């Protein structure tokens, strides 16, 4: 199967322009799975909770409508970060869209820094979705810092971690090699580029979107400073074989009786 | 405090020579914690279980006697890999020696490859030892592959992971950056160099012993092909502050209710 990402450069608050930009980047693209960054349509650096609410949407909003169109045009399972509105709460979420349907949604459970002010923390267990012959788990950006997150999704059977991100710390891309090795899983980390300086925050986003294999190979790595579309061909079933050698199997070797977690 | 490692090049089966060699490398050294590689006195590549048994010892054997002398001479808590005999069982263990006492012992729970033939798997919960003003957890080589191991030791209060190793895979040194970041902990990975070709196995050991900080800095990295003694000065209490910023604390942020481990 073919899996890919779009690395974009959102203009803060300008959803129409950002959706148009991503649609343009995806023109002519066909693949089986396509991952977009965290909050790809809105930007990241908020100054007030009202601003976040104004930019939030439900499943009938323009962001998910655009993702449905991108999915139809590319044939891909589309996964992307969005601001999800649910009553008076807003979540930093990742949605999965395929075949004109919302297949799944994940509300970020490990909020980073002032996201704790802007968003409600995820209140649902992370799930793995069985879709179009593969199994996908979603995690968002800072979730990488907690090994339990990728582990949970891998133990639930995910072959691929779809990982929309807005990375500002220098470590994630290298850490994903460890995450993929320790779980024998693929990961698509879709990051954004550019800088935002608003209110008390100033962020530079590191680009370098990356697809990593279960053997820790970086199959593709995007530039740090330009929009980019990356697609690779993989055999996702490689993620199912947790044996490293005739004596080691990553799942059977776990000594849960000696862990204190 | 000062923490360090000795990277040696054992001759297979020649304990006297290996102990002499390490004693020579440690001449004049003073520090607070000193970590030696996994199986530093025996070599690694066995061909028969009898051979392992012949090289095994109990706490009255020459290896721990030498470690007591090294500890007395250097003033250090000494941590090193050894073949521990207990009745007719042998374990791939790491011992902690200080002030003429055996303070602790850890029996490797994640055995790598044919180690599963040579050794009994560890049958005790990994512990953290409160010794001389710091707190140390021991893990051995391939234990790094399982994030639960470092996590368990960190959650039990370790400030420093003492990590005797005989690394033959290419990933550990980089992965230790992730292990230290995700747990905000120091790690001393003491590796060996050289090659062993015996029986069905042929191994090249990668050297590159490394001390890593809670912020993922590689404080010292040994060469890949020569014996080496590395010591750095650290403030081990840095490991106690699990806050990344005013909104994130690595321990408080763990969402154990959503993990399936």
Coordinates of N, CA and C in Angstrom, one line a residue, chain B residues 147-231:
Chain B
X147 N 10.2 -0.2 26.7 CA 10.1 1.1 27.4 C 9.6 0.9 28.8
X148 N 8.9 -0.2 29.1 CA 8.4 -0.5 30.4 C 9.5 -0.6 31.4
X149 N 10.7 -1.0 31.0 CA 11.8 -1.2 31.9 C 12.3 0.1 32.5
X150 N 12.7 1.0 31.7 CA 13.2 2.3 32.2 C 12.1 3.0 32.9
X151 N 10.9 2.9 32.4 CA 9.7 3.5 33.0 C 9.5 3.1 34.4
X152 N 9.6 1.7 34.6 CA 9.4 1.1 35.9 C 10.4 1.7 36.9
X153 N 11.7 1.7 36.5 CA 12.7 2.1 37.3 C 12.6 3.6 37.7
X154 N 12.2 4.4 36.6 CA 12.0 5.9 36.9 C 10.8 6.1 37.8
X155 N 9.7 5.4 37.6 CA 8.6 5.6 38.5 C 8.9 5.2 39.9
X156 N 9.8 4.2 40.1 CA 10.2 3.8 41.4 C 11.2 4.8 42.0
X157 N 11.5 5.8 41.3 CA 12.3 6.9 41.9 C 13.8 7.0 41.5
X158 N 14.2 6.1 40.5 CA 15.6 6.2 40.1 C 16.0 7.5 39.5
X159 N 17.1 8.1 39.9 CA 17.7 9.2 39.2 C 18.6 8.8 38.1
X160 N 19.2 7.7 38.2 CA 20.2 7.2 37.3 C 19.9 5.8 36.9
X161 N 19.9 5.5 35.6 CA 19.8 4.1 35.1 C 21.3 3.7 34.8
X162 N 21.7 2.6 35.6 CA 23.0 2.0 35.3 C 22.7 0.9 34.3
X163 N 23.4 0.9 33.2 CA 23.0 0.1 32.1 C 24.2 -0.7 31.4
X164 N 24.7 -1.7 32.2 CA 25.7 -2.6 31.6 C 25.2 -3.2 30.3
X165 N 26.0 -3.2 29.2 CA 25.6 -3.7 27.9 C 26.7 -4.4 27.2
X166 N 26.2 -5.2 26.3 CA 27.0 -5.8 25.2 C 26.3 -5.6 23.9
X167 N 26.3 -4.4 23.4 CA 25.4 -4.1 22.3 C 25.9 -4.6 21.0
X168 N 25.0 -5.2 20.2 CA 25.3 -5.7 18.9 C 24.4 -5.1 17.8
X169 N 23.3 -4.6 18.3 CA 22.3 -3.9 17.3 C 22.7 -2.4 17.2
X170 N 22.2 -1.8 16.2 CA 22.7 -0.4 15.9 C 21.9 0.7 16.6
X171 N 20.9 0.4 17.4 CA 20.0 1.5 17.8 C 20.1 2.0 19.2
X172 N 20.7 1.3 20.1 CA 20.5 1.6 21.5 C 21.0 3.0 21.9
X173 N 22.2 3.3 21.4 CA 22.7 4.6 21.9 C 21.8 5.8 21.6
X174 N 21.2 5.8 20.4 CA 20.2 6.8 20.1 C 18.9 6.7 20.9
X175 N 18.5 5.4 21.1 CA 17.3 5.2 21.8 C 17.4 5.7 23.3
X176 N 18.6 5.6 23.8 CA 18.7 6.1 25.2 C 18.4 7.5 25.4
X177 N 18.6 8.3 24.3 CA 18.1 9.7 24.4 C 16.6 9.8 24.6
X178 N 15.9 8.9 23.9 CA 14.4 8.9 24.1 C 14.1 8.4 25.5
X179 N 14.8 7.3 25.9 CA 14.5 6.8 27.3 C 14.8 7.8 28.4
X180 N 15.8 8.6 28.2 CA 16.1 9.6 29.2 C 15.1 10.8 29.2
X181 N 14.8 11.2 28.0 CA 13.8 12.3 27.9 C 12.5 11.9 28.4
X182 N 12.0 10.7 28.0 CA 10.6 10.4 28.4 C 10.5 10.1 29.9
X183 N 11.6 9.9 30.6 CA 11.6 9.6 32.0 C 12.3 10.7 32.8
X184 N 12.9 11.7 32.1 CA 13.7 12.7 32.8 C 14.6 12.1 33.8
X185 N 15.6 11.3 33.2 CA 16.5 10.5 34.0 C 17.8 10.5 33.4
X186 N 18.9 10.3 34.2 CA 20.2 10.0 33.7 C 20.4 8.6 33.3
X187 N 21.3 8.3 32.4 CA 21.6 6.9 32.1 C 23.1 6.8 31.8
X188 N 23.7 5.7 32.3 CA 25.1 5.4 32.0 C 25.0 4.0 31.3
X189 N 25.2 4.0 30.0 CA 25.3 2.8 29.2 C 26.7 2.4 29.0
X190 N 27.2 1.4 29.7 CA 28.6 0.9 29.6 C 28.6 -0.3 28.6
X191 N 29.2 -0.1 27.5 CA 29.3 -1.1 26.4 C 30.7 -1.7 26.3
X192 N 30.9 -2.8 25.6 CA 32.2 -3.3 25.3 C 32.5 -3.1 23.8
X193 N 33.7 -3.4 23.5 CA 34.2 -3.4 22.1 C 34.6 -4.8 21.7
X194 N 35.0 -4.9 20.5 CA 35.6 -6.2 20.0 C 34.6 -7.1 19.3
X195 N 35.1 -8.2 18.9 CA 34.2 -9.2 18.2 C 34.4 -10.6 18.8
X196 N 33.4 -11.4 18.7 CA 33.5 -12.8 19.2 C 32.9 -13.7 18.1
X197 N 33.6 -14.7 17.7 CA 33.0 -15.7 16.8 C 33.2 -17.0 17.4
X198 N 32.1 -17.6 17.9 CA 32.2 -18.9 18.6 C 30.9 -19.7 18.3
X199 N 31.0 -21.0 18.1 CA 29.9 -21.8 17.8 C 29.1 -21.2 16.6
X200 N 27.8 -21.1 16.8 CA 26.9 -20.6 15.7 C 26.8 -19.1 15.7
X201 N 27.4 -18.4 16.6 CA 27.3 -17.0 16.7 C 28.5 -16.2 16.4
X202 N 28.3 -15.0 15.7 CA 29.4 -14.1 15.5 C 28.9 -12.7 15.8
X203 N 29.5 -12.1 16.8 CA 29.0 -10.8 17.2 C 30.1 -9.7 17.1
X204 N 29.7 -8.5 16.7 CA 30.6 -7.4 16.8 C 29.9 -6.4 17.8
X205 N 30.7 -6.0 18.8 CA 30.2 -5.1 19.8 C 30.5 -3.7 19.5
X206 N 29.5 -2.8 19.7 CA 29.6 -1.5 19.1 C 30.3 -0.4 19.9
X207 N 30.7 -0.7 21.1 CA 31.4 0.4 21.9 C 30.4 1.6 22.0
X208 N 31.0 2.8 21.9 CA 30.1 4.0 22.0 C 29.3 4.1 23.3
X209 N 30.0 3.6 24.4 CA 29.4 3.8 25.7 C 29.0 5.3 25.9
X210 N 28.0 5.5 26.7 CA 27.4 6.8 26.6 C 26.7 7.2 28.0
X211 N 26.9 8.4 28.3 CA 26.1 9.0 29.5 C 25.1 10.0 28.9
X212 N 23.9 9.8 29.2 CA 22.8 10.7 28.7 C 22.1 11.4 29.8
X213 N 21.7 12.6 29.5 CA 21.1 13.5 30.6 C 19.5 13.4 30.5
X214 N 18.8 13.9 31.5 CA 17.4 13.9 31.5 C 16.8 14.8 30.3
X215 N 17.6 15.7 29.8 CA 17.2 16.5 28.7 C 17.7 16.0 27.4
X216 N 18.1 14.7 27.4 CA 18.5 14.1 26.1 C 19.8 14.5 25.6
X217 N 20.6 15.1 26.4 CA 22.0 15.5 25.9 C 22.9 14.3 26.1
X218 N 23.7 14.0 25.1 CA 24.8 13.0 25.3 C 26.0 13.6 25.9
X219 N 26.2 13.4 27.2 CA 27.2 14.1 28.0 C 28.6 13.6 27.6
X220 N 28.7 12.3 27.3 CA 30.0 11.8 26.8 C 29.7 10.5 26.0
X221 N 30.5 10.3 25.0 CA 30.3 9.2 24.1 C 31.7 8.6 23.8
X222 N 31.8 7.3 24.1 CA 33.1 6.7 23.9 C 33.4 6.3 22.4
X223 N 34.6 6.0 22.1 CA 34.9 5.5 20.7 C 34.2 4.2 20.5
X224 N 34.1 3.8 19.2 CA 33.5 2.5 18.9 C 34.5 1.3 18.9
X225 N 35.8 1.7 19.0 CA 36.8 0.6 18.7 C 38.0 0.6 19.7
X226 N 37.9 1.3 20.8 CA 39.0 1.2 21.8 C 38.5 1.3 23.2
X227 N 39.2 0.7 24.1 CA 38.9 0.7 25.5 C 38.8 2.2 25.9
X228 N 38.0 2.5 26.9 CA 37.8 3.9 27.2 C 37.3 4.0 28.7
X229 N 37.7 5.1 29.3 CA 37.1 5.4 30.6 C 36.5 6.8 30.5
X230 N 35.2 6.9 30.8 CA 34.5 8.2 30.7 C 33.9 8.6 32.0
X231 N 34.1 9.8 32.4 CA 33.5 10.3 33.7 C 33.0 11.7 33.4

